[in-house]
XYZ file of C-alpha atoms in Angstrom:
689
model
C -18.316 34.481 33.839
C -16.785 37.826 32.926
C -13.292 39.019 32.489
C -11.961 36.062 30.468
C -11.924 32.286 30.655
C -14.618 29.928 29.482
C -18.213 31.072 29.241
C -20.576 28.374 30.421
C -24.166 29.165 31.499
C -23.819 26.570 34.249
C -21.677 29.108 36.148
C -23.959 32.102 35.524
C -26.554 33.353 37.983
C -30.031 32.102 37.052
C -31.952 34.554 34.964
C -28.898 36.657 34.135
C -29.714 39.317 31.618
C -27.658 39.905 28.480
C -25.146 42.727 28.594
C -26.477 45.465 26.284
C -22.930 46.796 25.730
C -21.949 43.548 24.045
C -24.935 43.177 21.739
C -25.413 45.542 18.788
C -29.111 44.675 18.574
C -30.674 43.505 21.911
C -33.808 42.309 20.140
C -31.757 39.720 18.221
C -29.733 38.533 21.214
C -30.597 35.206 22.806
C -31.556 35.169 26.453
C -28.877 33.197 28.345
C -31.334 32.337 31.085
C -33.933 30.905 28.756
C -34.205 27.172 28.367
C -33.380 25.850 24.932
C -36.457 25.563 22.787
C -37.538 22.175 21.527
C -36.313 21.954 17.950
C -38.046 20.074 15.208
C -36.454 18.671 12.068
C -34.378 21.216 10.184
C -35.452 22.276 6.688
C -32.228 20.839 5.192
C -32.390 17.429 6.903
C -33.184 15.348 3.865
C -33.051 11.705 2.845
C -29.945 9.999 1.501
C -29.888 9.827 -2.294
C -29.607 11.809 -5.497
C -32.445 14.218 -6.221
C -35.674 12.236 -6.420
C -33.808 8.921 -6.316
C -33.775 7.939 -2.632
C -33.519 4.142 -2.304
C -34.772 2.798 1.021
C -31.549 0.844 1.556
C -29.528 4.066 1.551
C -31.549 5.447 4.469
C -29.849 2.903 6.731
C -26.670 4.967 6.248
C -28.355 8.352 6.727
C -27.050 8.794 10.276
C -23.811 9.774 12.052
C -22.556 6.183 11.997
C -23.055 5.897 8.234
C -21.318 9.197 7.613
C -18.486 8.240 9.977
C -17.952 5.029 7.985
C -17.630 6.940 4.694
C -15.465 9.607 6.338
C -13.207 6.928 7.813
C -12.743 5.191 4.453
C -11.719 8.438 2.787
C -9.414 9.291 5.690
C -7.845 5.822 5.466
C -7.027 6.171 1.769
C -5.820 9.736 2.271
C -3.510 8.432 4.997
C -2.309 5.544 2.823
C -1.186 7.949 0.116
C -0.072 11.113 1.905
C 1.361 9.768 5.149
C 2.203 6.212 4.109
C 3.221 5.680 0.496
C 4.827 9.100 0.077
C 6.976 8.712 3.184
C 8.287 5.237 2.425
C 8.897 6.125 -1.233
C 11.101 9.106 -0.375
C 14.359 7.124 -0.258
C 13.571 5.322 -3.536
C 12.527 8.535 -5.295
C 15.764 10.199 -4.183
C 17.867 7.509 -5.852
C 15.706 7.082 -8.960
C 15.381 10.774 -9.775
C 18.736 12.033 -8.430
C 17.324 14.200 -5.645
C 18.704 15.048 -2.225
C 16.779 15.019 1.046
C 16.226 18.779 0.993
C 14.339 18.489 -2.310
C 12.335 15.447 -1.246
C 11.462 17.382 1.893
C 10.047 20.042 -0.435
C 7.938 17.346 -2.125
C 6.504 16.376 1.240
C 5.863 20.015 2.124
C 3.980 20.692 -1.141
C 0.912 18.938 0.264
C 0.865 21.310 3.193
C 1.459 24.353 0.996
C -1.755 23.669 -0.925
C -3.538 22.795 2.307
C -2.576 26.039 4.024
C -3.461 28.235 1.038
C -6.936 26.754 0.659
C -7.914 25.949 4.249
C -9.177 29.431 5.115
C -11.330 29.798 2.022
C -12.675 26.234 1.935
C -13.552 26.230 5.633
C -15.161 29.686 5.436
C -17.188 29.056 2.272
C -18.080 25.506 3.254
C -19.281 26.381 6.778
C -22.789 27.126 5.520
C -22.505 25.011 2.387
C -23.201 21.368 1.594
C -20.354 19.693 3.502
C -20.817 16.114 2.178
C -20.577 17.380 -1.412
C -17.373 19.166 -0.490
C -16.063 15.780 0.624
C -17.068 14.272 -2.724
C -14.873 16.951 -4.318
C -12.170 15.999 -1.809
C -12.260 12.361 -2.955
C -12.010 13.392 -6.605
C -8.912 15.548 -6.028
C -7.200 12.974 -3.801
C -7.602 10.361 -6.531
C -6.293 12.718 -9.197
C -3.272 13.626 -7.067
C -2.445 9.938 -6.588
C -2.534 9.406 -10.339
C -0.267 12.395 -11.060
C 2.238 11.269 -8.414
C 2.674 7.896 -10.146
C 3.149 9.321 -13.663
C 6.956 9.884 -13.501
C 7.478 6.130 -13.454
C 5.722 5.720 -16.804
C 7.426 8.647 -18.529
C 10.995 8.287 -17.234
C 11.799 5.026 -19.020
C 13.328 1.840 -17.695
C 15.587 2.053 -14.680
C 19.298 1.700 -15.401
C 22.125 2.450 -13.042
C 25.374 3.636 -14.535
C 27.627 1.174 -12.795
C 26.146 -1.859 -14.501
C 28.202 -1.271 -17.632
C 31.536 -0.925 -15.820
C 33.973 -3.470 -14.490
C 33.762 -3.543 -10.714
C 37.213 -4.980 -10.019
C 40.614 -3.352 -9.993
C 41.862 -2.821 -13.552
C 45.656 -2.761 -13.596
C 47.856 -1.267 -16.257
C 47.989 -4.619 -18.067
C 44.205 -4.753 -18.411
C 42.395 -3.049 -21.247
C 39.808 -0.710 -19.746
C 37.896 2.320 -20.821
C 37.072 4.704 -18.001
C 33.559 6.069 -17.718
C 33.106 9.445 -19.318
C 30.368 12.016 -19.194
C 27.846 11.798 -21.997
C 24.505 13.348 -22.814
C 22.736 10.202 -21.692
C 24.401 10.329 -18.286
C 23.773 14.043 -17.889
C 20.115 13.242 -17.297
C 17.188 15.484 -16.547
C 15.543 13.087 -14.109
C 15.682 15.701 -11.373
C 13.096 17.740 -13.303
C 10.443 15.224 -12.276
C 10.590 17.013 -8.949
C 7.921 19.368 -10.305
C 5.588 16.499 -11.241
C 5.834 15.097 -7.721
C 5.150 18.560 -6.322
C 2.085 18.915 -8.579
C 0.764 15.577 -7.366
C 1.263 16.638 -3.760
C -0.433 19.984 -4.397
C -3.512 18.189 -5.754
C -3.474 15.858 -2.762
C -3.384 18.955 -0.560
C -6.403 20.399 -2.362
C -8.270 17.156 -1.726
C -7.241 16.897 1.903
C -8.428 20.391 2.832
C -12.213 19.734 3.041
C -11.650 16.366 4.732
C -10.125 17.690 7.947
C -12.018 20.987 8.142
C -15.573 20.531 6.874
C -15.592 16.769 7.366
C -14.635 17.016 11.037
C -17.039 19.897 11.698
C -19.874 17.888 10.102
C -19.274 15.134 12.676
C -19.435 17.661 15.518
C -22.645 19.117 14.059
C -24.348 15.731 13.941
C -23.660 14.203 17.380
C -24.238 15.308 21.010
C -21.387 17.223 22.646
C -20.436 14.466 25.084
C -20.046 12.041 22.149
C -18.184 14.419 19.869
C -14.710 13.492 21.141
C -15.445 9.767 20.684
C -16.627 10.150 17.086
C -13.790 12.507 16.178
C -11.290 10.237 17.930
C -12.537 7.238 15.935
C -12.331 9.238 12.713
C -8.795 10.374 13.467
C -7.776 6.855 14.505
C -9.069 5.545 11.188
C -7.078 8.259 9.442
C -4.007 6.768 11.116
C -4.921 3.272 10.004
C -4.241 4.549 6.491
C -0.552 5.252 7.067
C -0.243 1.849 8.768
C -1.575 0.160 5.656
C 0.549 2.456 3.502
C 3.752 1.616 5.357
C 3.164 -2.141 5.317
C 1.833 -2.248 1.748
C 4.527 0.078 0.463
C 7.223 -1.863 2.278
C 6.127 -5.051 0.530
C 5.962 -3.299 -2.834
C 9.577 -2.206 -2.391
C 10.484 -5.908 -2.510
C 9.265 -5.955 -6.120
C 11.708 -4.676 -8.741
C 10.807 -1.172 -9.896
C 10.064 -2.265 -13.487
C 8.409 -5.534 -12.362
C 10.601 -7.623 -14.678
C 14.326 -7.298 -14.111
C 16.458 -7.171 -17.291
C 18.815 -10.109 -17.702
C 21.756 -7.711 -17.899
C 20.910 -6.297 -14.459
C 22.258 -8.333 -11.569
C 21.030 -6.702 -8.371
C 19.200 -7.993 -5.334
C 17.533 -6.260 -2.398
C 20.823 -5.983 -0.514
C 22.337 -4.017 -3.383
C 22.176 -0.218 -2.836
C 21.124 0.127 -6.490
C 17.980 -1.924 -5.905
C 14.814 0.138 -6.331
C 11.361 -1.166 -5.484
C 8.035 -0.680 -7.258
C 7.029 2.431 -5.305
C 4.446 3.516 -7.903
C 2.001 0.580 -7.707
C 0.367 1.751 -4.481
C -0.391 5.213 -5.861
C -2.043 3.766 -8.952
C -4.221 1.398 -6.916
C -5.326 4.196 -4.571
C -6.301 6.348 -7.549
C -9.052 3.890 -8.505
C -10.156 3.175 -4.924
C -10.488 6.829 -3.883
C -12.552 7.802 -6.905
C -15.132 5.170 -5.919
C -15.734 7.120 -2.682
C -17.135 10.063 -4.650
C -20.394 8.082 -4.895
C -21.343 7.746 -1.186
C -20.475 11.352 -0.287
C -22.589 12.694 -3.129
C -25.732 11.070 -1.693
C -25.677 12.495 1.873
C -28.042 15.417 2.646
C -26.798 18.808 3.802
C -27.677 17.895 7.408
C -28.307 14.475 8.883
C -31.722 13.827 10.488
C -31.795 15.124 14.078
C -29.061 17.734 13.630
C -31.308 20.700 14.519
C -32.363 19.108 17.818
C -28.751 18.277 18.736
C -27.615 21.832 18.037
C -30.412 23.295 20.162
C -29.347 21.225 23.185
C -25.651 22.140 23.108
C -24.249 24.555 25.731
C -21.672 27.042 24.481
C -18.166 27.182 25.956
C -17.077 30.022 23.678
C -14.350 32.275 25.045
C -16.063 35.109 26.965
C -15.257 38.049 24.686
C -18.691 38.577 23.131
C -17.795 36.841 19.867
C -20.695 34.369 20.052
C -23.292 37.154 20.359
C -21.510 39.264 17.735
C -21.543 36.438 15.181
C -25.215 35.648 15.807
C -26.405 39.258 15.879
C -24.639 40.266 12.670
C -25.167 36.900 10.967
C -21.456 36.799 10.105
C -20.525 34.243 7.472
C -23.442 34.672 5.087
C -21.312 36.400 2.435
C -17.637 36.642 1.557
C -17.518 40.310 2.600
C -17.722 39.093 6.220
C -14.450 37.175 5.799
C -12.109 39.824 7.349
C -14.337 40.340 10.396
C -14.798 36.585 10.884
C -11.031 36.064 10.696
C -10.299 38.858 13.189
C -12.775 37.385 15.693
C -10.810 34.131 15.674
C -7.343 35.707 15.706
C -8.301 37.714 18.816
C -9.366 34.568 20.667
C -6.433 33.836 23.055
C -7.567 30.283 23.832
C -7.752 29.404 20.147
C -4.373 30.966 19.339
C -2.703 29.158 22.250
C -4.055 25.850 20.977
C -2.874 26.683 17.466
C 0.699 27.498 18.551
C 0.904 24.296 20.612
C -0.417 22.056 17.839
C 1.851 23.698 15.243
C 4.964 23.047 17.337
C 3.931 19.447 17.790
C 3.218 19.046 14.068
C 6.662 20.357 13.080
C 8.387 17.585 15.007
C 5.861 14.832 14.249
C 5.828 15.446 10.489
C 9.601 15.671 10.248
C 10.103 12.396 12.097
C 7.305 10.637 10.195
C 8.735 11.653 6.815
C 12.281 10.488 7.449
C 11.865 7.766 10.098
C 12.285 4.901 7.569
C 15.375 6.618 6.187
C 16.723 7.115 9.720
C 16.246 3.429 10.608
C 17.746 2.331 7.279
C 20.959 4.298 7.751
C 21.284 4.349 11.535
C 20.725 0.620 12.093
C 21.833 -0.788 8.723
C 18.466 -2.185 7.582
C 17.013 -2.474 4.076
C 14.616 0.195 2.832
C 11.618 -2.174 2.784
C 12.301 -3.521 6.288
C 12.852 0.013 7.598
C 9.543 1.133 6.102
C 7.741 -1.777 7.754
C 9.345 -1.067 11.133
C 8.498 2.620 10.849
C 4.877 1.797 10.128
C 4.644 -0.680 13.000
C 5.857 1.992 15.426
C 4.298 5.185 14.088
C 0.814 4.108 13.176
C -0.305 1.880 16.063
C 1.233 4.368 18.490
C -0.543 7.315 16.891
C -3.877 5.474 16.664
C -3.618 4.298 20.267
C -2.928 7.843 21.433
C -5.921 9.179 19.505
C -8.345 6.590 20.882
C -7.119 6.828 24.491
C -7.369 10.614 24.538
C -10.812 10.607 22.915
C -12.171 8.155 25.487
C -10.576 10.017 28.419
C -12.001 13.368 27.336
C -15.453 11.816 26.933
C -15.478 9.714 30.121
C -14.031 12.465 32.320
C -16.291 15.070 30.657
C -13.377 17.491 30.511
C -14.042 21.184 30.094
C -11.979 23.255 27.701
C -9.651 24.227 30.554
C -9.252 20.596 31.620
C -8.440 19.581 28.053
C -5.639 22.152 27.868
C -4.089 20.864 31.115
C -4.304 17.325 29.753
C -2.499 18.365 26.553
C 0.338 20.040 28.480
C 0.910 16.841 30.464
C 1.002 14.509 27.458
C 3.301 16.756 25.414
C 5.737 17.065 28.334
C 6.019 13.280 28.611
C 6.500 12.986 24.830
C 9.331 15.537 24.937
C 11.184 13.514 27.568
C 10.744 10.246 25.654
C 12.068 11.782 22.423
C 15.522 12.033 23.980
C 15.858 8.387 22.871
C 17.581 9.798 19.774
C 20.477 10.919 21.972
C 21.253 7.667 23.775
C 19.855 4.884 21.533
C 22.013 5.683 18.523
C 24.685 3.806 16.609
C 28.247 4.776 15.911
C 29.669 4.942 12.415
C 30.597 1.613 10.887
C 34.189 1.434 9.548
C 34.240 2.728 5.958
C 37.586 3.014 4.191
C 38.257 6.549 2.995
C 35.204 7.924 4.816
C 35.272 7.125 8.526
C 38.754 5.616 8.642
C 41.862 5.328 6.498
C 42.895 2.430 4.280
C 44.693 0.244 6.802
C 46.624 3.265 8.022
C 47.317 4.742 4.579
C 45.602 7.503 2.632
C 43.455 10.231 4.189
C 39.884 10.614 5.358
C 37.253 11.850 2.876
C 39.427 10.525 0.053
C 38.543 7.188 -1.544
C 41.886 6.938 -3.319
C 44.841 5.484 -1.419
C 48.211 3.979 -2.412
C 46.677 0.486 -2.425
C 44.172 1.364 -5.191
C 45.864 4.266 -6.952
C 46.561 2.156 -10.054
C 43.124 0.548 -10.291
C 41.323 3.138 -12.446
C 38.290 3.082 -10.106
C 35.138 5.023 -10.949
C 33.775 7.302 -8.239
C 30.351 7.157 -9.920
C 29.816 3.428 -9.318
C 28.803 2.756 -5.719
C 28.847 -0.966 -5.058
C 29.764 -1.476 -1.394
C 31.589 -4.590 -0.273
C 32.473 -5.841 3.177
C 36.067 -6.909 3.569
C 37.281 -9.799 5.673
C 38.639 -7.124 8.030
C 35.010 -6.024 8.698
C 35.627 -2.703 6.970
C 33.273 -1.465 4.265
C 34.666 -0.307 0.921
C 33.088 1.898 -1.728
C 33.415 -0.828 -4.374
C 35.533 -3.921 -5.091
C 37.750 -1.698 -7.187
C 38.459 0.715 -4.324
C 39.131 -2.331 -2.132
C 41.854 -3.301 -4.627
C 40.202 -6.617 -5.546
C 41.487 -8.030 -8.841
C 39.384 -11.186 -9.205
C 36.185 -12.842 -8.080
C 34.385 -16.156 -8.119
C 30.648 -16.845 -8.272
C 29.165 -19.511 -6.029
C 25.395 -20.010 -5.776
C 24.779 -16.704 -7.575
C 26.895 -14.846 -4.993
C 30.174 -13.138 -5.784
C 33.246 -13.313 -3.588
C 36.126 -10.968 -4.425
C 39.735 -12.070 -3.942
C 43.249 -10.618 -3.939
C 42.094 -7.314 -2.447
C 45.189 -5.206 -1.847
C 43.472 -2.625 0.409
C 41.993 -5.088 2.892
C 44.026 -5.276 6.071
C 44.321 -8.005 8.634
C 41.055 -9.578 9.667
C 39.619 -8.909 13.101
C 39.635 -12.345 14.729
C 37.827 -13.427 17.855
C 39.227 -16.957 18.165
C 42.825 -16.326 17.215
C 42.813 -17.995 13.796
C 45.893 -17.117 11.788
C 44.334 -17.963 8.435
C 43.657 -14.857 6.444
C 42.301 -14.198 2.986
C 42.137 -10.676 1.565
C 38.619 -11.112 0.244
C 35.324 -9.238 0.273
C 31.637 -9.995 -0.210
C 29.003 -7.707 -1.780
C 26.911 -5.565 0.531
C 27.404 -3.519 3.651
C 29.071 -5.000 6.698
C 26.640 -6.255 9.355
C 26.116 -3.605 11.984
C 27.348 -4.274 15.497
C 24.767 -1.909 16.990
C 22.114 -3.671 19.084
C 20.019 -0.754 20.364
C 17.246 -0.891 17.747
C 14.724 -2.565 20.131
C 15.418 0.109 22.758
C 14.930 2.875 20.203
C 11.668 1.414 18.880
C 10.232 0.926 22.383
C 10.916 4.464 23.575
C 9.864 6.011 20.278
C 6.588 4.051 20.282
C 5.552 5.552 23.620
C 6.762 8.982 22.483
C 4.362 8.695 19.537
C 1.509 7.577 21.820
C 1.859 10.591 24.125
C 2.403 12.969 21.205
C -0.839 11.981 19.500
C -2.803 11.909 22.743
C -2.972 15.687 22.317
C -4.451 15.649 18.795
C -8.101 14.762 19.434
C -8.372 16.970 22.572
C -6.948 19.878 20.578
C -9.670 19.548 17.953
C -12.411 19.210 20.582
C -11.121 22.258 22.494
C -11.043 24.348 19.309
C -14.613 23.389 18.438
C -15.746 24.401 21.940
C -13.926 27.708 22.356
C -15.245 29.436 19.202
C -18.746 30.564 18.140
C -20.966 27.795 16.791
C -21.116 29.328 13.312
C -17.320 29.519 13.099
C -16.308 25.978 13.973
C -15.325 24.902 10.456
C -13.590 28.230 9.917
C -11.692 27.842 13.200
C -10.427 24.434 12.091
C -9.363 26.018 8.814
C -7.446 28.765 10.621
C -5.793 26.174 12.847
C -4.761 24.038 9.888
C -3.299 27.049 8.069
C -1.007 27.818 11.004
C -0.407 24.096 11.487
C 0.951 23.917 7.937
C 2.806 27.232 7.830
C 4.516 26.742 11.198
C 4.580 22.952 11.425
C 4.143 20.502 8.599
C 5.659 22.671 5.829
C 8.960 23.581 7.527
C 9.114 20.229 9.374
C 10.127 17.918 6.477
C 12.319 20.630 4.937
C 14.238 21.275 8.168
C 14.625 17.569 8.866
C 15.755 16.987 5.271
C 18.385 19.713 5.594
C 19.553 18.212 8.904
C 19.909 14.781 7.305
C 21.797 16.241 4.331
C 24.138 18.014 6.753
C 25.116 14.626 8.166
C 26.037 13.166 4.764
C 29.664 12.094 4.390
C 29.542 10.498 0.923
C 27.458 11.827 -1.968
C 26.547 10.079 -5.208
C 28.447 11.963 -7.922
C 28.194 10.634 -11.475
C 30.600 10.962 -14.402
C 29.222 14.416 -15.174
C 29.993 15.650 -11.641
C 26.274 15.940 -10.835
C 25.509 15.335 -7.169
C 22.559 13.056 -6.487
C 21.458 11.244 -3.346
C 23.611 10.530 -0.302
C 25.189 7.098 0.076
C 26.687 7.282 3.574
C 25.725 9.329 6.646
C 27.444 10.203 9.900
C 25.123 8.374 12.294
C 26.031 10.261 15.452
C 25.809 13.646 13.809
C 22.448 12.732 12.257
C 21.010 11.818 15.665
C 22.179 15.071 17.257
C 21.008 17.242 14.354
C 17.538 15.666 14.381
C 17.247 16.678 18.037
C 18.334 20.227 17.161
C 21.734 19.853 18.816
C 24.918 20.873 17.065
C 27.892 18.720 17.933
C 31.183 20.392 18.754
C 32.960 18.382 16.091
C 30.612 19.826 13.485
C 32.398 23.129 13.895
C 35.577 21.534 12.611
C 36.412 21.571 8.939
C 35.714 18.006 7.771
C 37.944 18.375 4.739
C 41.539 17.180 4.832
C 44.257 19.811 4.549
C 44.631 19.430 0.799
C 40.923 20.220 0.306
C 40.338 23.080 2.753
C 38.542 26.060 1.327
C 41.200 28.473 2.479
C 43.745 26.866 0.190
C 41.597 27.322 -2.902
C 41.924 30.461 -4.983
C 38.829 32.572 -5.595
C 39.624 33.136 -9.240
C 36.970 30.921 -10.876
C 38.579 30.942 -14.319
C 41.903 29.720 -12.965
C 40.036 27.196 -10.802
C 38.235 25.671 -13.792
C 41.497 25.471 -15.729
C 43.274 23.671 -12.922
C 40.333 21.318 -12.400
C 40.428 20.285 -16.038
C 44.082 19.318 -15.607
C 43.652 17.428 -12.322
C 44.353 13.865 -13.433
C 46.347 11.480 -11.334
C 49.198 9.416 -12.633
C 46.947 6.520 -13.640
C 44.513 8.679 -15.566
C 41.694 8.533 -13.010
C 39.640 11.683 -12.973
C 39.874 13.691 -9.750
C 36.552 15.405 -9.187
C 36.542 19.196 -9.273
C 37.473 21.056 -6.124
C 34.279 23.088 -6.217
C 32.204 19.906 -6.429
C 34.087 18.288 -3.574
C 33.722 21.373 -1.425
C 29.962 21.460 -2.007
C 29.606 17.827 -1.028
């Protein structure tokens, strides 16, 4: 066919002659009408082993199935670390190392930064190289990255949260009490571990690059065309089994205290917001497991037996622009000087670029949701971090794997052409877009929170934790210990609830004489009322979690039904000698336009919905404690609520009322103490939060 579209000899007139205008050297051009010659074993189809050591038992694995098994194991462990453990550890890392979601989004994006920088060069140089040995290098770097990512736990010391040394009840004027002050120990440098996490992610990105470029192309080289989508679909499905294991394993590890043994002076349980789980154990275990996979990849030959015959029987569907003949005639790819020409051939392929833009858009949304889905469930539906991680894994991973397998089987059984694959992708992505609107209707409202979402029983103002009922309590803004009052309103701490005493029964505290707690919300008309509170957040009244999980599961299925067909279409629409390079080009754009900005943009959106930041005694802002649920849902869908245009600050904190003279501002801030001696946090800090 001429004039665009897919070139397939099945649609050409028999005996059609090559176009001399499209071939620089007619003597080197293949005859399209000639039948493929019978190919014998290729010169680089060797036995499985190391040099002269080729045990007979290893030859049982010297086939596409054996390679697929090794590839799948490496993809599983890569998925456990990169898409499982990293994602569920984000919330814990934020709290432990005083980071906000924008910075943890940068940690997630670091993997893709390394991936995008190296993809072009690795895929180009490895196209004619020894692909299995490249995957041995991949396993080595993935293991090293896992080790580096776990190191901050061992060098940052034991976990201590500042509030443990402070009284958590209301301290009246008659009570001796020393308010928390800023010290060098509290003005920590934990946030600098951000760079260690980024280094670990960069190394993981280096290791992941050969896996999904050269590793995938090696599968396509070694199997017949009609089986390619099945093998690639199985490999991709196994790569999604990794995140499933990572989510479940990591969720269970978060039930273990971060330092394994809890100090006797620390009294926290999993319902306490200060609880941090042992996020680091999974990374350390994967470090050892991944390095073991260096051994099998180092023994595979450059080409599996039978590869030459399979390649000779394949029919090209390369886009009809002469690129296939140009690459073959000029032997492009033999040296690095051909890199610019090889890149231009791919960039001028409209089918390839359309597939790249589509997959990049899909990756932006998928990566953003995958990174912060556990955090979204935790805050939107009031679940613990470990339970949220488990739920996220049970929805994301089976849905993604199911979509990969279904699409791979459909493409193979229906024997779809490149054009048919593109139509199939458009259909699945359209359905996924409709299903993703679940974020707009299956969301929860904001639970009552005194001083944040509502006033103190009609007194005080919003966005101000201090009210007349606790003005004399000397409460510390740096100690977040939420309690649920008998009025079903959440309070920042027992102190801010005005509680002056507590009793311990069965290792559980109950706070009494809480001056800020209003009348209880009764359902059966009981007149008995006690102004008391219990530790923890109030139980959520929102019951739409099952609806959200159901719709989101099918959204994930249809989203990932486009992944395997995209890869198959890319491998078919480019010259045979540029398949690995084409995957590298696709993954570069996928990272630059999708998976790098995705977590960062979603992290910024989540930070924008924060209504209560963690601010310690040194006025350093850390992680977010409380989010506006409705605003978070709208921002994640890219919709800006009308109320977001309003100034959320009360009149006494509006920016317009603050002078621009910074010296005078600092002087006034240093004098801002209320009548009871409680520090009022600087205006500039409050404005930034």
